[in-house]
XYZ file of C-alpha atoms in Angstrom:
574
model
C -0.190 -0.486 0.093
C 1.320 3.103 -0.692
C 1.295 5.241 2.996
C 0.898 8.910 0.657
C -1.502 7.889 -1.405
C -2.908 5.699 1.056
C -6.405 7.587 3.164
C -3.465 6.973 7.072
C -1.287 8.903 5.308
C -3.186 10.927 3.865
C -4.743 11.527 8.282
C -1.763 10.891 9.754
C 0.200 14.020 7.754
C -2.635 16.175 7.490
C -3.325 15.480 11.548
C 0.223 16.291 11.940
C 0.833 19.270 9.468
C -1.711 20.860 11.843
C 0.091 19.885 14.627
C 3.455 21.615 13.859
C 1.558 24.634 12.434
C -0.435 25.029 15.883
C 3.046 24.617 17.950
C 4.527 27.255 16.715
C 2.338 29.073 16.372
C 1.723 28.577 20.113
C 5.982 28.917 20.801
C 5.139 31.977 18.496
C 3.366 33.017 20.563
C 4.380 32.125 23.767
C 8.343 33.600 23.067
C 6.650 36.558 22.965
C 5.114 36.938 25.643
C 7.958 36.203 28.004
C 10.451 37.755 25.863
C 7.424 40.991 26.966
C 6.997 39.574 30.165
C 10.524 39.600 31.229
C 11.199 43.117 29.876
C 8.118 44.329 32.205
C 9.880 43.092 34.996
C 12.602 44.388 35.156
C 11.970 48.125 33.037
C 9.619 48.147 36.250
C 12.442 47.419 38.674
C 15.040 49.555 37.182
C 12.260 52.059 37.241
C 12.247 51.254 40.736
C 16.128 51.720 41.259
C 16.440 54.642 39.471
C 13.623 56.749 41.485
C 15.576 55.952 44.800
C 18.988 56.779 43.517
C 16.908 60.802 41.839
C 15.248 60.832 45.558
C 19.033 60.358 46.989
C 20.313 62.832 44.867
C 17.934 65.289 46.008
C 18.608 65.305 49.288
C 22.280 66.361 48.714
C 24.057 62.996 48.432
C 26.597 63.028 46.153
C 26.295 61.946 42.695
C 29.051 59.667 42.482
C 28.893 58.112 44.976
C 25.201 56.597 43.942
C 26.270 55.194 40.964
C 28.962 53.669 42.546
C 25.952 52.309 43.921
C 24.264 51.254 40.638
C 25.877 48.370 39.187
C 24.524 46.461 42.099
C 21.496 46.210 40.817
C 22.794 45.578 37.324
C 22.851 48.423 35.307
C 25.293 51.087 34.529
C 23.651 54.990 35.133
C 24.266 58.604 33.813
C 23.104 62.158 35.175
C 23.040 64.553 33.023
C 21.659 68.294 33.360
C 19.171 70.454 31.645
C 20.840 70.779 28.571
C 21.273 67.007 27.885
C 25.667 66.756 28.744
C 26.556 64.217 31.431
C 27.422 64.645 34.901
C 28.420 61.893 36.588
C 28.471 58.076 35.124
C 29.188 54.707 37.092
C 31.836 53.453 34.034
C 35.412 54.503 32.523
C 33.332 54.925 28.901
C 33.394 58.863 27.698
C 30.178 59.371 26.206
C 29.957 61.062 22.721
C 27.442 63.291 21.645
C 24.450 62.938 23.289
C 22.991 60.246 25.762
C 20.011 59.487 24.092
C 18.215 61.692 21.262
C 17.025 64.536 20.680
C 13.154 63.660 20.914
C 13.692 61.176 24.313
C 15.656 63.822 26.167
C 12.654 66.144 25.301
C 10.205 63.743 26.623
C 12.073 63.571 29.615
C 12.761 67.064 30.681
C 9.248 67.339 30.421
C 9.116 64.750 32.651
C 8.290 61.612 32.029
C 9.555 58.306 32.236
C 11.362 57.213 28.595
C 11.553 53.662 27.800
C 14.165 51.954 24.566
C 15.601 48.406 23.635
C 18.454 48.397 21.260
C 21.820 47.993 20.356
C 23.976 50.696 21.853
C 27.300 51.758 20.381
C 29.266 53.182 23.603
C 28.798 49.708 24.655
C 28.735 47.339 21.731
C 25.836 45.038 22.898
C 22.067 45.424 23.298
C 21.056 47.368 25.833
C 17.797 48.342 27.979
C 17.446 51.848 28.252
C 15.360 53.966 31.244
C 15.785 57.249 30.944
C 13.657 59.098 34.017
C 13.183 62.509 35.030
C 15.082 64.722 38.031
C 12.636 67.660 38.864
C 12.589 69.535 42.048
C 9.655 71.812 42.765
C 9.381 73.870 40.456
C 11.347 71.946 36.968
C 13.299 68.971 35.793
C 16.830 69.768 36.365
C 18.305 66.729 35.107
C 17.463 62.939 33.995
C 19.166 60.032 35.445
C 18.928 57.292 32.610
C 20.603 53.529 33.372
C 22.162 50.982 31.057
C 20.796 47.323 31.196
C 22.201 44.992 29.308
C 19.664 42.064 27.871
C 21.934 39.334 27.688
C 20.755 38.436 30.848
C 17.077 39.095 29.791
C 17.909 36.905 26.397
C 19.437 33.662 27.699
C 16.267 33.819 30.166
C 14.528 33.833 26.812
C 15.766 31.532 25.014
C 16.305 29.007 27.993
C 12.558 29.895 27.925
C 11.910 28.904 24.341
C 14.729 26.128 24.686
C 12.080 24.692 26.919
C 8.769 25.240 24.327
C 10.835 23.565 21.661
C 11.418 20.265 23.199
C 8.021 20.624 25.030
C 6.614 21.093 21.395
C 9.118 18.539 19.741
C 8.075 16.029 22.025
C 3.950 16.846 21.535
C 4.393 16.107 18.180
C 6.146 12.913 18.766
C 3.003 11.964 20.947
C 0.681 13.978 18.317
C 3.003 11.720 15.207
C 1.272 8.355 16.714
C -1.961 9.253 18.077
C -2.673 10.613 14.576
C -0.807 7.330 13.233
C -3.272 5.519 15.372
C -6.275 7.047 15.218
C -6.199 7.554 11.297
C -5.486 3.357 11.316
C -8.669 3.175 13.130
C -10.687 5.525 10.796
C -9.376 3.883 7.359
C -9.707 0.427 8.655
C -13.867 0.071 8.181
C -12.849 2.928 4.678
C -10.241 0.171 4.325
C -13.232 -2.920 3.926
C -15.150 -0.827 2.427
C -12.764 -0.510 -0.414
C -12.565 -4.085 -0.227
C -16.206 -4.809 -0.682
C -16.797 -1.405 -3.362
C -13.968 -3.258 -5.585
C -15.496 -6.708 -5.069
C -19.058 -5.714 -5.401
C -17.892 -4.749 -9.186
C -16.264 -8.727 -10.195
C -20.248 -8.997 -9.079
C -19.406 -11.056 -5.644
C -21.819 -9.715 -3.487
C -21.296 -11.948 -0.672
C -18.679 -9.511 1.513
C -20.321 -7.019 4.602
C -18.075 -4.123 6.277
C -18.052 -5.041 9.876
C -20.858 -2.021 11.715
C -18.246 -0.788 14.779
C -19.974 2.884 15.358
C -22.611 4.627 15.174
C -20.645 7.535 13.679
C -20.623 8.880 9.919
C -18.612 5.968 8.809
C -21.046 3.254 10.510
C -23.081 5.324 8.498
C -20.883 4.412 5.760
C -20.195 1.225 6.333
C -24.796 0.455 7.122
C -25.008 1.965 3.612
C -22.041 0.149 2.214
C -23.670 -3.282 2.521
C -27.484 -2.024 1.861
C -25.838 -1.643 -1.459
C -24.715 -4.458 -1.508
C -28.077 -6.437 -1.122
C -29.732 -3.786 -3.095
C -27.096 -5.087 -5.840
C -27.651 -8.294 -5.682
C -31.110 -8.862 -5.762
C -31.624 -6.536 -8.984
C -28.498 -7.716 -10.626
C -30.874 -11.217 -9.487
C -33.625 -9.154 -11.255
C -31.953 -8.719 -14.164
C -30.244 -11.674 -14.512
C -33.536 -13.182 -14.002
C -35.264 -11.333 -16.908
C -31.992 -11.643 -18.977
C -32.318 -15.180 -18.997
C -35.659 -14.958 -20.336
C -35.614 -12.916 -23.136
C -33.143 -14.871 -24.059
C -34.646 -18.593 -23.696
C -37.641 -16.736 -25.169
C -36.235 -14.861 -28.565
C -34.399 -18.712 -28.370
C -37.579 -20.414 -28.199
C -38.804 -18.375 -30.770
C -39.274 -20.076 -34.559
C -39.124 -16.217 -35.591
C -36.183 -14.561 -36.263
C -35.581 -11.353 -34.283
C -32.891 -8.848 -34.921
C -31.589 -6.279 -32.937
C -30.078 -2.366 -35.034
C -28.592 1.141 -33.165
C -28.996 3.435 -34.740
C -26.307 2.834 -37.205
C -26.560 0.271 -37.823
C -25.033 -2.240 -36.376
C -26.399 -4.693 -34.630
C -26.701 -4.817 -31.264
C -28.571 -8.541 -31.039
C -29.091 -11.757 -33.640
C -31.246 -15.050 -31.840
C -29.963 -17.834 -34.175
C -32.651 -18.430 -36.114
C -31.939 -15.508 -37.810
C -28.804 -16.035 -38.329
C -30.194 -19.445 -39.814
C -32.869 -17.331 -41.923
C -29.821 -14.291 -43.163
C -27.479 -16.769 -43.239
C -25.819 -16.770 -47.461
C -24.611 -19.803 -49.442
C -21.803 -17.448 -50.338
C -18.684 -17.451 -47.929
C -19.251 -13.618 -47.751
C -22.653 -13.834 -46.360
C -21.581 -16.891 -44.436
C -19.403 -13.827 -42.538
C -21.989 -11.211 -42.050
C -24.537 -13.909 -41.552
C -26.663 -11.988 -44.407
C -28.275 -8.765 -42.070
C -26.663 -6.055 -44.826
C -29.723 -7.445 -47.102
C -32.061 -5.761 -44.352
C -30.232 -2.380 -44.348
C -32.796 -0.740 -46.904
C -35.361 -1.816 -44.889
C -34.078 0.129 -42.281
C -33.022 3.048 -44.126
C -36.770 2.690 -44.707
C -37.650 2.704 -41.029
C -35.674 5.953 -39.866
C -36.126 7.284 -42.473
C -39.673 7.136 -41.809
C -39.205 6.616 -37.880
C -42.966 3.955 -38.878
C -42.708 -0.005 -39.275
C -42.512 -1.299 -41.703
C -43.523 -5.046 -43.165
C -42.125 -6.617 -46.295
C -40.947 -10.096 -47.943
C -37.363 -10.751 -48.811
C -36.058 -14.295 -51.046
C -33.185 -15.683 -49.427
C -31.339 -19.181 -51.056
C -34.429 -20.365 -52.252
C -36.959 -18.987 -49.129
C -39.018 -16.531 -48.904
C -38.788 -14.723 -45.665
C -41.136 -11.518 -43.871
C -39.999 -9.201 -42.222
C -41.452 -6.496 -40.059
C -39.545 -3.548 -39.150
C -40.145 -0.419 -35.527
C -38.704 1.799 -34.729
C -37.215 2.100 -31.083
C -37.394 5.500 -29.441
C -36.110 6.679 -26.346
C -38.059 8.536 -23.533
C -37.796 12.002 -26.142
C -38.737 10.459 -29.173
C -35.373 10.683 -30.354
C -34.581 7.078 -32.991
C -31.192 5.180 -31.237
C -32.272 1.556 -32.972
C -34.578 -0.506 -35.139
C -35.969 -4.433 -34.336
C -36.443 -6.639 -37.286
C -38.711 -10.429 -36.880
C -38.675 -12.773 -39.707
C -40.773 -14.919 -40.509
C -40.251 -18.316 -42.102
C -43.841 -17.858 -44.637
C -41.939 -20.232 -47.773
C -44.745 -22.578 -46.394
C -47.603 -20.257 -46.798
C -46.003 -18.900 -49.771
C -46.684 -22.943 -51.019
C -49.720 -23.525 -49.688
C -51.159 -19.906 -51.286
C -50.031 -20.927 -54.127
C -51.289 -24.447 -53.576
C -54.032 -23.403 -52.625
C -54.906 -21.399 -56.421
C -53.658 -24.198 -58.313
C -56.078 -26.281 -56.548
C -59.110 -24.429 -57.849
C -57.853 -24.364 -61.368
C -56.883 -28.382 -61.559
C -60.693 -28.874 -59.476
C -62.983 -26.351 -61.462
C -60.928 -28.403 -64.613
C -62.125 -31.756 -63.473
C -65.751 -31.245 -62.789
C -65.788 -29.571 -66.094
C -64.173 -32.259 -67.920
C -66.353 -35.123 -66.964
C -69.841 -32.645 -66.493
C -69.017 -31.965 -70.057
C -68.783 -35.367 -71.224
C -72.028 -35.577 -69.573
C -73.527 -33.214 -70.414
C -72.938 -33.453 -74.425
C -73.629 -37.689 -74.373
C -76.703 -37.761 -71.749
C -77.703 -34.441 -74.563
C -77.299 -36.467 -77.871
C -78.986 -39.499 -76.494
C -81.700 -36.984 -75.777
C -82.143 -36.535 -78.426
C -82.386 -39.694 -80.088
C -78.855 -38.496 -82.380
C -77.986 -41.608 -81.854
C -79.990 -44.629 -83.108
C -76.806 -47.488 -82.974
C -77.804 -49.858 -80.479
C -73.329 -50.397 -80.330
C -72.075 -46.645 -80.564
C -75.716 -45.730 -77.453
C -72.996 -48.103 -75.404
C -70.622 -46.551 -76.154
C -72.038 -43.139 -74.510
C -73.005 -44.483 -71.650
C -70.105 -46.391 -70.713
C -67.933 -43.151 -71.070
C -70.973 -41.329 -68.950
C -70.876 -43.999 -66.513
C -66.171 -44.030 -66.587
C -67.113 -40.163 -66.210
C -69.381 -40.665 -63.249
C -66.667 -42.776 -61.490
C -63.854 -40.069 -62.130
C -67.218 -37.321 -60.240
C -67.070 -39.629 -57.245
C -63.412 -40.932 -56.698
C -62.509 -36.980 -56.778
C -65.266 -36.459 -53.937
C -64.405 -38.840 -52.049
C -61.170 -38.500 -51.376
C -62.132 -34.585 -51.220
C -64.582 -35.850 -48.147
C -62.073 -38.508 -46.590
C -59.262 -35.957 -46.703
C -61.684 -33.562 -44.533
C -62.903 -36.863 -42.444
C -58.508 -36.979 -41.233
C -58.073 -33.853 -41.494
C -61.076 -32.734 -38.646
C -60.643 -35.756 -36.460
C -63.493 -37.513 -37.776
C -61.908 -40.716 -39.485
C -62.630 -43.407 -37.458
C -59.668 -46.282 -37.481
C -60.554 -49.670 -36.935
C -56.872 -50.881 -36.222
C -56.618 -55.295 -36.213
C -54.006 -57.215 -36.502
C -53.340 -57.491 -39.948
C -49.786 -58.504 -42.355
C -48.013 -55.885 -44.650
C -47.203 -58.735 -47.393
C -50.648 -61.037 -47.854
C -52.239 -56.361 -47.904
C -49.371 -55.739 -50.596
C -49.618 -58.805 -52.355
C -53.207 -58.478 -52.646
C -53.045 -54.398 -53.629
C -50.676 -56.034 -56.766
C -53.084 -58.360 -57.781
C -55.902 -55.314 -58.502
C -54.069 -53.082 -59.912
C -51.858 -55.069 -62.465
C -54.458 -54.928 -65.175
C -53.513 -51.520 -65.040
C -49.890 -51.180 -65.455
C -49.258 -54.444 -67.589
C -51.673 -51.615 -70.204
C -49.676 -50.039 -69.701
C -45.956 -52.148 -70.031
C -44.650 -50.799 -66.436
C -43.522 -54.378 -64.092
C -44.161 -54.461 -60.377
C -41.596 -56.312 -58.378
C -42.011 -56.351 -54.851
C -38.722 -57.081 -52.386
C -40.510 -59.062 -48.765
C -38.662 -59.662 -45.447
C -39.610 -61.916 -42.453
C -42.706 -58.836 -41.131
C -44.348 -59.333 -37.697
C -48.094 -58.356 -37.999
C -49.063 -54.058 -37.132
C -52.042 -53.451 -35.166
C -53.634 -51.007 -38.530
C -56.860 -50.681 -40.230
C -56.883 -52.839 -43.272
C -58.765 -51.514 -45.623
C -56.868 -47.276 -45.347
C -53.269 -48.981 -45.264
C -54.676 -50.756 -48.575
C -55.834 -46.560 -49.837
C -52.070 -45.741 -48.551
C -50.630 -48.549 -50.957
C -53.319 -47.751 -54.233
C -52.814 -44.043 -53.834
C -48.345 -44.343 -53.691
C -48.100 -47.335 -56.571
C -50.847 -44.846 -58.336
C -49.269 -42.059 -58.076
C -46.149 -44.027 -59.473
C -47.968 -45.572 -62.355
C -49.117 -42.516 -63.280
C -45.392 -41.562 -63.275
C -43.870 -44.260 -65.004
C -43.269 -44.036 -68.989
C -44.227 -48.309 -70.488
C -41.470 -50.901 -70.418
C -40.288 -49.465 -67.129
C -40.448 -51.139 -63.323
C -42.013 -49.940 -60.394
C -40.409 -51.634 -56.736
C -42.308 -52.425 -53.580
C -40.134 -53.312 -50.425
C -41.709 -53.912 -46.391
C -39.474 -54.951 -43.876
C -38.043 -53.919 -40.866
C -36.791 -50.772 -39.223
C -36.259 -49.095 -36.322
C -39.412 -52.000 -33.741
C -41.774 -50.528 -36.993
C -42.673 -51.789 -40.830
C -41.244 -49.600 -43.605
C -42.780 -49.691 -47.020
C -41.952 -47.645 -49.902
C -42.441 -47.367 -53.726
C -40.149 -46.782 -56.357
C -41.006 -45.553 -59.686
C -38.517 -44.790 -62.434
C -40.061 -41.323 -63.500
C -38.936 -38.028 -63.804
C -38.128 -37.903 -60.720
C -39.395 -34.729 -58.287
C -37.027 -31.156 -58.120
C -34.945 -31.247 -54.472
C -36.601 -27.631 -53.554
C -39.955 -29.580 -54.306
C -39.392 -33.027 -51.936
C -41.111 -31.606 -48.871
C -44.136 -30.351 -50.043
C -45.781 -33.349 -52.352
C -47.510 -34.746 -49.114
C -48.814 -30.971 -48.996
C -52.396 -30.830 -49.971
C -53.716 -29.502 -53.650
C -49.699 -30.901 -55.049
C -49.225 -31.976 -58.230
C -45.479 -31.831 -59.763
C -46.517 -32.005 -62.813
C -48.976 -28.628 -62.923
C -50.440 -29.810 -66.216
C -53.956 -31.230 -66.296
C -53.013 -33.341 -69.155
C -55.399 -35.954 -68.354
C -52.981 -39.537 -68.407
C -51.458 -37.264 -65.679
C -54.664 -35.795 -64.105
C -55.516 -35.847 -60.684
C -56.483 -33.491 -57.527
C -53.515 -33.949 -55.105
C -54.482 -35.176 -53.475
C -53.469 -38.946 -52.947
C -49.824 -38.209 -51.639
C -51.863 -35.551 -48.103
C -54.524 -38.998 -47.672
C -51.323 -40.837 -47.746
C -49.842 -38.637 -44.981
C -52.550 -38.523 -42.618
C -53.690 -41.938 -42.519
C -50.358 -43.091 -41.575
C -49.460 -40.279 -39.600
C -52.460 -41.320 -37.569
C -51.379 -45.228 -37.295
C -47.926 -43.978 -35.271
C -46.435 -43.909 -38.078
C -44.530 -41.136 -40.813
C -43.772 -40.822 -44.481
C -40.364 -38.837 -46.599
C -39.704 -39.419 -49.936
C -35.960 -39.450 -51.427
C -34.911 -39.375 -55.456
C -32.519 -42.112 -56.875
C -29.426 -40.695 -58.336
C -29.859 -43.464 -61.455
C -33.598 -41.277 -61.871
C -37.209 -42.084 -59.817
C -38.246 -41.101 -56.578
C -38.773 -43.839 -53.802
C -41.666 -42.832 -51.163
C -41.462 -44.451 -47.753
C -43.789 -45.037 -45.035
C -43.841 -46.863 -41.444
C -46.242 -48.770 -39.195
C -45.674 -49.726 -35.278
C -45.566 -52.758 -34.868
C -47.579 -54.498 -32.418
C -46.192 -54.080 -28.696
């Protein structure tokens, strides 16, 4: 610890300086007082002695005899007349000129006593001079001047000063010890408070300052302890709120990004980074946030919310931005919420296609029905063979309409939860073989070969009619998109405690970006409405819902050699 910078050193230094200054001032004052005191005593003694000598002189005693007595009072005596001339002196020193200056001698002639301190060249020393008037009843006839050396007085004064200085030095030493002890006692809790404050700055709120007094330092110690508790409570609350916000942001399916006023990213959850991450190395580094720059500028210019859509890596993102304002309505940042609406936009597109497809699917058979029925009613066909042909066409179109309506009803029942499953123990192998017999005539018409691969399969608990519908829809879908002379492979095997069935065709395949949507309602890989590939796009959606209602799952993948394989799984009997 640096003593000069510590509070102990400062308190000690200030107290020592205060003590020294106080003692020096006291010493000077006492020294001056003692000096004046001794000079006053000596002056009064010399005045009394001088007055006694003057009384003897006025009684007729020879001044020379009296002046010899002055040596016993430790003073030199000089008698002068009214002109200032020396009439008698107690020593052999011959004064040159007047023994007093004109002003002082004038005061003596007026009957006043004159006292003077200073250096006397006649004695080559500092002298205390007392001049008294010698006067009769009528007038002042002369003066008596006494000179006393100041050396004895000064020696006494210096002795007193030495004693005072020694006492001051002792007082300084005592004050040093007391001030050091006092400063340590005062600074100890302050140092402890400093350590506690440093710990608080590092996040440690367990430390406590020991309260030893009820003075200001004790009050400060209590305040530090209260501050520590309050900070701990508030920081814990903020930490909980931060964790809650973090958990909310992490659990959100939407991306959230916060920008400052300069467009720098303050916070972004992983979903936002994933949605905006590009395929290029540059985009991977900046995570694609720069694509939002035009929207940020618009929000900062208008200070209002903005909603738009962007396309990134084949995905459609809904972007909603809102300005962040401070209490003075100043813009300090922008928050952006990103939502992947690719599926919604795709489904919306599929719904529009569905309307067109269903309209087409309904219009075509209805047109046939109307045309051939009108021909029969108007007796335009008389040949019985031709009539039968017309009736067969009417029947086929009626059955086609019925299949379309049944598919729509089935899908509606499944999606509304009204599908009643009559589960029983069934063999997937036997069911698949029965379905293959039903569709073989259609396959033979197109020259398509149906092949099977079966393993030893356990029984499953399922609705036989609904699983048959699943198989028929998958095989029918493969037949529709397979060219003449190709083959379709149907496999069944065990997988992860269940049974997996797959139907693989040798058709044109499905674009990879559209694979996730093949199980959606109304989806059709072939967007044309050709009758040989007709359909409403409901077959695979029905398959998906039936399988999932049994607790299974569906998926599809393309093969490098061509074609697509559709899978579904069913759990075995526990």
